Amino acid sequence: MRASVAAGASALALGGSGIAAGQSVVEETCESFGEIPVGDEFLLINNDWGTQDQGADIDMCASLYDDGSYGYEWETRTAGGDPNYPQSLIGTKPWGDDSGSSLFPLRRGDVDELELELDVDLNISGGEWNLAEEWWLTSERPGSNVEGSITHEVMLVLEWGPQHDHGAPIDANATTDAYGNVIDYWANYQIGWDFHIFRIAANQTPSQVDLTAVMDYMTERIGGVSGDLWVSGIEVGNEYWEGVSGETTFDRFDVTVNGQTATSGSGSDGGGGGDSGDAGDSNGDGSDGDTSDGNGGSGGDDGSNEGDSSADPNAELDPSTTSASVGERITFGVTDTTGNDTWIDSLEWDFDDGTTASGWWNAHTYESAGTYTVALMGTDNEGMTTTHEVTITVS
């Protein structure tokens, strides 16, 4: 089902001071399961299946804003039952929903890289809720209804309110991903298939998540995850139950699969609905100098010379290889991408193993197997500092 309205004020006021205040709506749906294309390969879905199951309605609308950001807001839910789950989807679902992405579905055995970049603002009150990422594994290729072939449903809870609880984790500190996120294996339910729930132990949505850490944990510790299974797609959204009201805005939601990235939000070229604006830092708020992503963040800051405040890195690193053996020498060059009237003043390196360096060229060896994120921080003559990162896999 798809229904939308043209530009105008949001259908829900929520006091008129929501996250998206001051932005104009270019497309909106308040229909049950209404959809809006966002970014290049994503769907924003006004998913109210919990209240629909109760035969009730909920005042909830999903909106795309003029800066490319998007999200949804809802009035206090008064019906009980299963949660609503408004969300952004890339790829497919086992019952046929499809965003038209070229990245999904794919075989589990073909997944070498699966990462998310997130900048999501939450304003939620009351009751039980979470912000969660989810995907399915199926024995048949998704694209039509293959619900009967689901083998695993996998949820990674990114952030949650105090009333959301699955008890003590099955395996606390189960794994740590490439970005240092500690992940607990929280719960497992049988719902016709295995429903595995993981959580970010810090209960704070990270700016980057490496989902291969969860996939590898399942393969190695849980079992039953063969390389022939299909990965359906990725969704990120809010589960919320009775007594909850709120608003969520996606300033950035990007997904990278095996070196190919699909983007959405105000900090991404595929944001839609208008110019993406100057990109902020990787947290999207332009408020600090964290050096996380050389492609800039999603917040659309004011372009001041603070931290990662350019849309593109002003210096890019070029490794001789991104897959090396322990002790193998890797060389790194630098490309100056500052453009006219600017130039590089300094280059600082972080090899993610406690080693740092500077200069236009470096060589490095790793003494332990693992995944390392090499960061090059370039500062130009105007004081602008950006970061470009490359992931090196050492075996």
Short mmCIF file of C-alpha atoms in Angstrom, two decimals:
data_model
loop_
_atom_site.label_atom_id
_atom_site.label_comp_id
_atom_site.label_asym_id
_atom_site.label_seq_id
_atom_site.Cartn_x
_atom_site.Cartn_y
_atom_site.Cartn_z
CA MET A 1 0.00 0.00 0.00
CA ARG A 2 1.36 3.42 -0.84
CA ALA A 3 -0.19 6.82 -0.11
CA SER A 4 1.45 10.19 0.19
CA VAL A 5 0.75 13.89 0.34
CA ALA A 6 2.69 16.75 -1.14
CA ALA A 7 4.79 19.33 0.68
CA GLY A 8 3.36 20.92 3.77
CA ALA A 9 3.40 20.77 7.52
CA SER A 10 3.65 17.38 9.20
CA ALA A 11 0.33 15.79 10.01
CA LEU A 12 1.36 15.30 13.65
CA ALA A 13 2.38 18.25 15.76
CA LEU A 14 3.73 16.55 18.91
CA GLY A 15 3.93 19.94 20.53
CA GLY A 16 5.47 21.53 17.44
CA SER A 17 9.00 21.08 18.76
CA GLY A 18 10.02 17.79 17.24
CA ILE A 19 13.37 16.83 15.79
CA ALA A 20 12.29 17.79 12.31
CA ALA A 21 11.00 21.23 13.34
CA GLY A 22 11.94 23.84 10.75
CA GLN A 23 12.14 21.31 7.92
CA SER A 24 9.56 21.10 5.16
CA VAL A 25 7.83 17.85 4.29
CA VAL A 26 8.13 16.94 0.61
CA GLU A 27 6.34 13.59 0.87
CA GLU A 28 4.33 12.04 3.67
CA THR A 29 2.13 9.02 4.34
CA CYS A 30 -0.14 8.45 7.31
CA GLU A 31 -1.65 5.28 5.84
CA SER A 32 -1.20 1.86 7.38
CA PHE A 33 1.96 0.38 5.86
CA GLY A 34 2.32 3.40 3.57
CA GLU A 35 5.69 3.58 1.80
CA ILE A 36 7.98 6.39 0.62
CA PRO A 37 11.16 5.77 -1.43
CA VAL A 38 14.14 7.39 0.29
CA GLY A 39 17.74 7.50 -0.83
CA ASP A 40 18.66 5.37 -3.81
CA GLU A 41 17.56 1.95 -2.62
CA PHE A 42 15.52 2.33 0.59
CA LEU A 43 11.85 2.36 1.55
CA LEU A 44 10.42 4.26 4.53
CA ILE A 45 7.52 2.12 5.81
CA ASN A 46 4.76 3.34 8.13
CA ASN A 47 4.54 -0.11 9.74
CA ASP A 48 1.71 -0.29 12.30
CA TRP A 49 1.15 -4.06 12.30
CA GLY A 50 0.77 -4.32 16.09
CA THR A 51 -2.23 -2.02 16.31
CA GLN A 52 -3.63 -3.40 13.06
CA ASP A 53 -3.66 -6.83 14.72
CA GLN A 54 -5.80 -5.31 17.48
CA GLY A 55 -8.20 -3.78 14.99
CA ALA A 56 -7.11 -0.33 16.17
CA ASP A 57 -5.69 2.73 14.48
CA ILE A 58 -2.69 4.78 15.51
CA ASP A 59 -1.89 8.38 14.64
CA MET A 60 1.46 7.77 12.95
CA CYS A 61 2.96 9.41 9.88
CA ALA A 62 6.16 8.84 7.94
CA SER A 63 7.80 11.80 6.18
CA LEU A 64 10.60 12.69 3.79
CA TYR A 65 12.00 16.20 4.45
CA ASP A 66 13.43 18.76 2.07
CA ASP A 67 17.03 18.23 3.24
CA GLY A 68 16.85 14.50 2.44
CA SER A 69 16.40 13.34 6.03
CA TYR A 70 13.34 11.27 6.83
CA GLY A 71 11.51 9.60 9.68
CA TYR A 72 8.22 9.10 11.47
CA GLU A 73 6.29 10.35 14.48
CA TRP A 74 3.38 8.96 16.42
CA GLU A 75 0.94 9.94 19.12
CA THR A 76 0.67 7.93 22.32
CA ARG A 77 -0.33 4.39 21.46
CA THR A 78 -3.39 3.26 23.43
CA ALA A 79 -3.78 -0.30 22.06
CA GLY A 80 -1.99 -3.32 23.50
CA GLY A 81 -0.66 -6.31 21.62
CA ASP A 82 2.39 -6.71 19.42
CA PRO A 83 4.63 -3.73 18.69
CA ASN A 84 4.37 -1.31 15.80
CA TYR A 85 7.59 -1.19 13.81
CA PRO A 86 7.97 1.90 11.54
CA GLN A 87 11.24 1.49 9.69
CA SER A 88 13.63 2.10 6.83
CA LEU A 89 14.18 -0.99 4.65
CA ILE A 90 16.84 -1.85 2.11
CA GLY A 91 16.44 -5.11 0.22
CA THR A 92 13.67 -7.62 0.63
CA LYS A 93 11.53 -9.30 3.28
CA PRO A 94 10.54 -12.98 3.20
CA TRP A 95 6.91 -12.09 2.41
CA GLY A 96 7.71 -10.05 -0.67
CA ASP A 97 8.35 -6.43 0.37
CA ASP A 98 11.19 -5.12 -1.80
CA SER A 99 12.95 -1.74 -1.90
CA GLY A 100 14.53 -2.47 -5.28
CA SER A 101 18.11 -2.58 -4.00
CA SER A 102 20.84 -4.16 -6.10
CA LEU A 103 22.68 -5.24 -2.92
CA PHE A 104 20.10 -7.77 -1.68
CA PRO A 105 19.32 -10.59 -1.53
CA LEU A 106 22.62 -12.48 -1.55
CA ARG A 107 23.97 -15.74 -0.22
CA ARG A 108 25.35 -15.79 3.31
CA GLY A 109 28.54 -17.34 1.98
CA ASP A 110 29.03 -14.37 -0.36
CA VAL A 111 28.99 -11.81 2.46
CA ASP A 112 32.53 -10.58 3.11
CA GLU A 113 31.47 -7.11 4.28
CA LEU A 114 28.16 -5.92 5.72
CA GLU A 115 28.27 -2.61 7.56
CA LEU A 116 25.85 0.11 8.61
CA GLU A 117 26.49 3.82 9.06
CA LEU A 118 23.85 5.49 11.22
CA ASP A 119 22.88 8.91 12.45
CA VAL A 120 19.44 8.58 14.00
CA ASP A 121 17.79 11.10 16.35
CA LEU A 122 15.26 9.79 18.87
CA ASN A 123 12.67 11.66 20.93
CA ILE A 124 10.59 8.96 22.64
CA SER A 125 8.69 8.89 25.91
CA GLY A 126 6.69 6.41 27.94
CA GLY A 127 6.31 2.66 27.91
CA GLU A 128 8.37 0.04 26.10
CA TRP A 129 10.37 0.75 22.95
CA ASN A 130 13.61 0.09 21.11
CA LEU A 131 15.56 1.04 17.99
CA ALA A 132 16.51 -2.17 16.26
CA GLU A 133 18.14 -3.54 13.11
CA GLU A 134 16.86 -6.79 11.66
CA TRP A 135 17.31 -9.26 8.83
CA TRP A 136 16.23 -12.79 7.85
CA LEU A 137 17.97 -15.89 6.54
CA THR A 138 15.97 -18.05 4.15
CA SER A 139 16.58 -21.29 2.28
CA GLU A 140 14.76 -19.94 -0.80
CA ARG A 141 15.71 -16.77 -2.62
CA PRO A 142 13.54 -13.84 -1.41
CA GLY A 143 11.69 -11.83 -4.00
CA SER A 144 8.23 -13.27 -3.52
CA ASN A 145 6.59 -14.74 -0.43
CA VAL A 146 9.09 -17.29 0.95
CA GLU A 147 8.00 -17.07 4.60
CA GLY A 148 7.90 -20.88 4.80
CA SER A 149 11.62 -21.03 4.06
CA ILE A 150 12.77 -18.75 6.93
CA THR A 151 15.44 -20.44 9.03
CA HIS A 152 16.58 -17.52 11.18
CA GLU A 153 15.35 -14.05 12.08
CA VAL A 154 18.12 -11.89 13.50
CA MET A 155 17.62 -8.66 15.44
CA LEU A 156 20.33 -6.36 16.75
CA VAL A 157 18.81 -3.95 19.29
CA LEU A 158 20.78 -0.72 19.04
CA GLU A 159 19.11 1.27 21.83
CA TRP A 160 16.18 0.64 24.15
CA GLY A 161 14.06 2.14 26.89
CA PRO A 162 14.11 0.84 30.48
CA GLN A 163 10.94 -1.23 30.07
CA HIS A 164 12.29 -3.24 27.13
CA ASP A 165 13.76 -6.42 28.61
CA HIS A 166 14.57 -9.95 27.45
CA GLY A 167 16.19 -10.93 30.76
CA ALA A 168 19.85 -11.70 31.30
CA PRO A 169 21.83 -12.24 28.07
CA ILE A 170 22.41 -15.79 26.91
CA ASP A 171 26.01 -14.77 26.23
CA ALA A 172 27.17 -11.38 27.54
CA ASN A 173 30.02 -9.80 25.56
CA ALA A 174 29.44 -12.43 22.89
CA THR A 175 31.45 -10.59 20.23
CA THR A 176 33.07 -7.26 19.42
CA ASP A 177 32.78 -5.83 15.93
CA ALA A 178 35.37 -4.02 13.83
CA TYR A 179 34.34 -0.66 15.32
CA GLY A 180 34.72 -1.74 18.94
CA ASN A 181 31.01 -2.26 19.59
CA VAL A 182 30.54 -4.92 22.28
CA ILE A 183 27.55 -7.10 21.38
CA ASP A 184 25.55 -9.36 23.72
CA TYR A 185 23.58 -12.39 22.56
CA TRP A 186 20.40 -11.45 24.40
CA ALA A 187 17.67 -14.01 23.68
CA ASN A 188 16.39 -16.73 21.35
CA TYR A 189 12.71 -17.47 20.68
CA GLN A 190 11.01 -20.16 18.64
CA ILE A 191 8.31 -18.52 16.48
CA GLY A 192 8.19 -21.09 13.69
CA TRP A 193 11.88 -20.40 13.13
CA ASP A 194 14.79 -19.30 15.32
CA PHE A 195 14.46 -15.65 16.35
CA HIS A 196 17.85 -14.51 17.64
CA ILE A 197 18.10 -11.18 19.47
CA PHE A 198 21.43 -9.44 19.99
CA ARG A 199 22.03 -6.02 21.54
CA ILE A 200 24.67 -3.28 21.61
CA ALA A 201 25.84 -3.66 25.20
CA ALA A 202 26.33 0.10 25.67
CA ASN A 203 22.62 0.78 24.91
CA GLN A 204 23.61 3.63 22.61
CA THR A 205 23.23 3.65 18.84
CA PRO A 206 26.73 3.57 17.32
CA SER A 207 27.62 5.56 14.21
CA GLN A 208 29.00 2.43 12.55
CA VAL A 209 28.19 -1.25 12.97
CA ASP A 210 29.90 -4.29 11.47
CA LEU A 211 27.18 -6.93 11.11
CA THR A 212 29.61 -9.64 9.99
CA ALA A 213 30.56 -9.94 13.67
CA VAL A 214 27.02 -11.15 14.42
CA MET A 215 26.95 -13.37 11.32
CA ASP A 216 30.28 -14.97 12.22
CA TYR A 217 29.17 -15.52 15.83
CA MET A 218 26.03 -17.29 14.63
CA THR A 219 28.01 -19.50 12.24
CA GLU A 220 30.66 -20.39 14.81
CA ARG A 221 28.66 -20.57 18.06
CA ILE A 222 25.00 -21.15 17.21
CA GLY A 223 25.22 -23.27 14.08
CA GLY A 224 22.76 -24.00 11.33
CA VAL A 225 23.87 -20.97 9.30
CA SER A 226 25.16 -22.44 6.06
CA GLY A 227 26.66 -20.38 3.29
CA ASP A 228 23.80 -21.35 0.99
CA LEU A 229 21.19 -19.41 2.99
CA TRP A 230 19.92 -16.10 1.62
CA VAL A 231 20.31 -12.77 3.42
CA SER A 232 17.05 -10.92 2.75
CA GLY A 233 17.87 -7.27 3.41
CA ILE A 234 18.30 -4.86 6.31
CA GLU A 235 15.71 -2.84 8.18
CA VAL A 236 16.19 -0.32 10.99
CA GLY A 237 13.22 0.99 12.93
CA ASN A 238 11.45 1.46 16.24
CA GLU A 239 9.46 -1.25 17.94
CA TYR A 240 7.07 0.42 20.37
CA TRP A 241 4.21 -0.79 22.52
CA GLU A 242 1.27 0.66 24.42
CA GLY A 243 1.78 3.99 26.17
CA VAL A 244 4.61 5.24 23.93
CA SER A 245 4.76 8.41 21.83
CA GLY A 246 7.70 9.70 19.89
CA GLU A 247 9.57 10.88 16.83
CA THR A 248 12.55 9.44 15.00
CA THR A 249 14.62 11.11 12.28
CA PHE A 250 17.17 9.37 10.05
CA ASP A 251 19.86 11.87 9.14
CA ARG A 252 21.90 9.02 7.71
CA PHE A 253 21.35 5.33 7.09
CA ASP A 254 23.91 3.79 4.75
CA VAL A 255 24.57 0.12 4.07
CA THR A 256 27.80 -1.28 2.61
CA VAL A 257 27.94 -4.77 1.16
CA ASN A 258 31.22 -6.08 -0.23
CA GLY A 259 32.52 -2.62 -1.09
CA GLN A 260 29.27 -1.24 -2.54
CA THR A 261 27.38 1.39 -0.53
CA ALA A 262 23.74 2.44 -0.70
CA THR A 263 23.01 5.77 0.97
CA SER A 264 20.07 7.64 2.42
CA GLY A 265 19.53 10.74 4.54
CA SER A 266 20.53 14.37 4.53
CA GLY A 267 24.26 13.57 4.48
CA SER A 268 24.07 11.25 1.49
CA ASP A 269 24.02 11.93 -2.23
CA GLY A 270 20.98 9.67 -2.56
CA GLY A 271 18.97 11.54 0.08
CA GLY A 272 16.30 12.80 -2.30
CA GLY A 273 13.88 15.64 -1.73
CA GLY A 274 16.44 18.40 -2.23
CA ASP A 275 20.11 19.22 -1.79
CA SER A 276 22.00 17.14 0.73
CA GLY A 277 23.70 20.20 2.17
CA ASP A 278 27.16 20.41 3.69
CA ALA A 279 27.91 17.19 5.49
CA GLY A 280 28.74 17.15 9.14
CA ASP A 281 30.81 14.77 11.19
CA SER A 282 30.10 11.07 11.30
CA ASN A 283 27.63 11.56 14.13
CA GLY A 284 25.70 13.98 11.94
CA ASP A 285 25.54 16.84 14.41
CA GLY A 286 28.62 18.79 13.34
CA SER A 287 29.42 19.40 16.97
CA ASP A 288 32.70 17.61 17.47
CA GLY A 289 35.91 16.63 15.76
CA ASP A 290 35.51 12.86 15.87
CA THR A 291 37.36 11.32 12.96
CA SER A 292 35.23 8.41 11.90
CA ASP A 293 34.41 8.63 8.24
CA GLY A 294 36.11 10.38 5.38
CA ASN A 295 32.89 10.70 3.44
CA GLY A 296 31.57 13.15 5.97
CA GLY A 297 28.56 12.71 8.17
CA SER A 298 24.92 13.36 7.81
CA GLY A 299 23.98 16.26 9.96
CA GLY A 300 24.46 19.07 7.47
CA ASP A 301 26.58 21.38 9.63
CA ASP A 302 27.36 24.98 8.85
CA GLY A 303 30.64 24.27 7.10
CA SER A 304 32.85 25.63 9.86
CA ASN A 305 36.41 24.32 10.09
CA GLU A 306 35.75 21.82 12.87
CA GLY A 307 36.46 18.11 12.65
CA ASP A 308 35.18 16.16 9.65
CA SER A 309 33.24 19.05 8.18
CA SER A 310 33.75 18.56 4.45
CA ALA A 311 31.54 16.45 2.24
CA ASP A 312 34.57 14.52 0.91
CA PRO A 313 38.00 13.76 2.38
CA ASN A 314 40.74 16.20 1.49
CA ALA A 315 43.25 13.34 1.44
CA GLU A 316 42.66 9.69 0.59
CA LEU A 317 44.87 6.76 1.53
CA ASP A 318 45.71 4.03 -0.98
CA PRO A 319 46.92 0.71 0.47
CA SER A 320 48.86 -1.84 -1.55
CA THR A 321 46.36 -4.46 -0.32
CA THR A 322 43.34 -4.68 1.96
CA SER A 323 43.85 -8.40 2.67
CA ALA A 324 47.19 -9.38 4.17
CA SER A 325 48.86 -12.05 6.27
CA VAL A 326 50.30 -11.55 9.72
CA GLY A 327 53.72 -9.90 9.31
CA GLU A 328 53.12 -8.94 5.66
CA ARG A 329 54.33 -5.45 4.73
CA ILE A 330 51.54 -3.15 3.53
CA THR A 331 52.39 0.16 1.90
CA PHE A 332 50.14 3.23 1.96
CA GLY A 333 50.21 6.21 -0.37
CA VAL A 334 48.15 9.41 -0.23
CA THR A 335 46.12 11.27 -2.86
CA ASP A 336 45.56 15.00 -2.33
CA THR A 337 41.88 15.72 -3.08
CA THR A 338 41.66 19.26 -1.70
CA GLY A 339 41.00 20.92 -5.07
CA ASN A 340 41.85 24.46 -6.14
CA ASP A 341 43.23 27.11 -3.74
CA THR A 342 43.76 24.62 -0.88
CA TRP A 343 46.49 22.18 -0.02
CA ILE A 344 47.45 19.66 2.63
CA ASP A 345 49.35 20.98 5.64
CA SER A 346 49.58 17.82 7.72
CA LEU A 347 48.77 14.10 7.55
CA GLU A 348 48.35 11.92 10.63
CA TRP A 349 47.82 8.15 10.61
CA ASP A 350 46.21 5.67 13.01
CA PHE A 351 46.72 1.99 12.15
CA ASP A 352 44.18 0.73 14.73
CA ASP A 353 46.72 -1.42 16.58
CA GLY A 354 48.12 1.28 18.84
CA THR A 355 50.53 2.54 16.17
CA THR A 356 50.42 6.05 14.69
CA ALA A 357 52.49 7.87 12.09
CA SER A 358 52.58 10.98 9.90
CA GLY A 359 53.56 11.97 6.40
CA TRP A 360 52.67 11.24 2.78
CA TRP A 361 53.76 7.60 2.70
CA ASN A 362 53.89 4.78 5.23
CA ALA A 363 54.47 1.06 5.45
CA HIS A 364 53.05 -1.13 8.18
CA THR A 365 52.84 -4.74 9.34
CA TYR A 366 50.31 -6.29 11.69
CA GLU A 367 51.42 -8.82 14.28
CA SER A 368 47.98 -10.32 14.96
CA ALA A 369 45.12 -11.49 12.80
CA GLY A 370 42.00 -9.37 12.80
CA THR A 371 40.18 -6.54 11.08
CA TYR A 372 41.83 -3.11 11.35
CA THR A 373 40.50 0.30 10.31
CA VAL A 374 43.34 2.51 9.10
CA ALA A 375 42.49 6.20 9.46
CA LEU A 376 44.21 9.06 7.62
CA MET A 377 43.50 12.50 9.07
CA GLY A 378 44.33 15.28 6.65
CA THR A 379 44.37 18.98 7.57
CA ASP A 380 44.46 21.60 4.83
CA ASN A 381 45.79 25.16 4.84
CA GLU A 382 42.39 26.51 5.93
CA GLY A 383 42.31 24.31 9.02
CA MET A 384 39.79 21.81 7.64
CA THR A 385 40.41 18.28 8.94
CA THR A 386 38.81 15.22 7.39
CA THR A 387 39.35 11.51 7.83
CA HIS A 388 39.55 8.76 5.23
CA GLU A 389 39.37 5.15 6.42
CA VAL A 390 40.22 1.80 4.84
CA THR A 391 39.57 -1.60 6.42
CA ILE A 392 42.45 -4.07 6.37
CA THR A 393 41.78 -7.76 7.02
CA VAL A 394 44.76 -9.67 8.42
CA SER A 395 44.76 -13.45 8.55
#
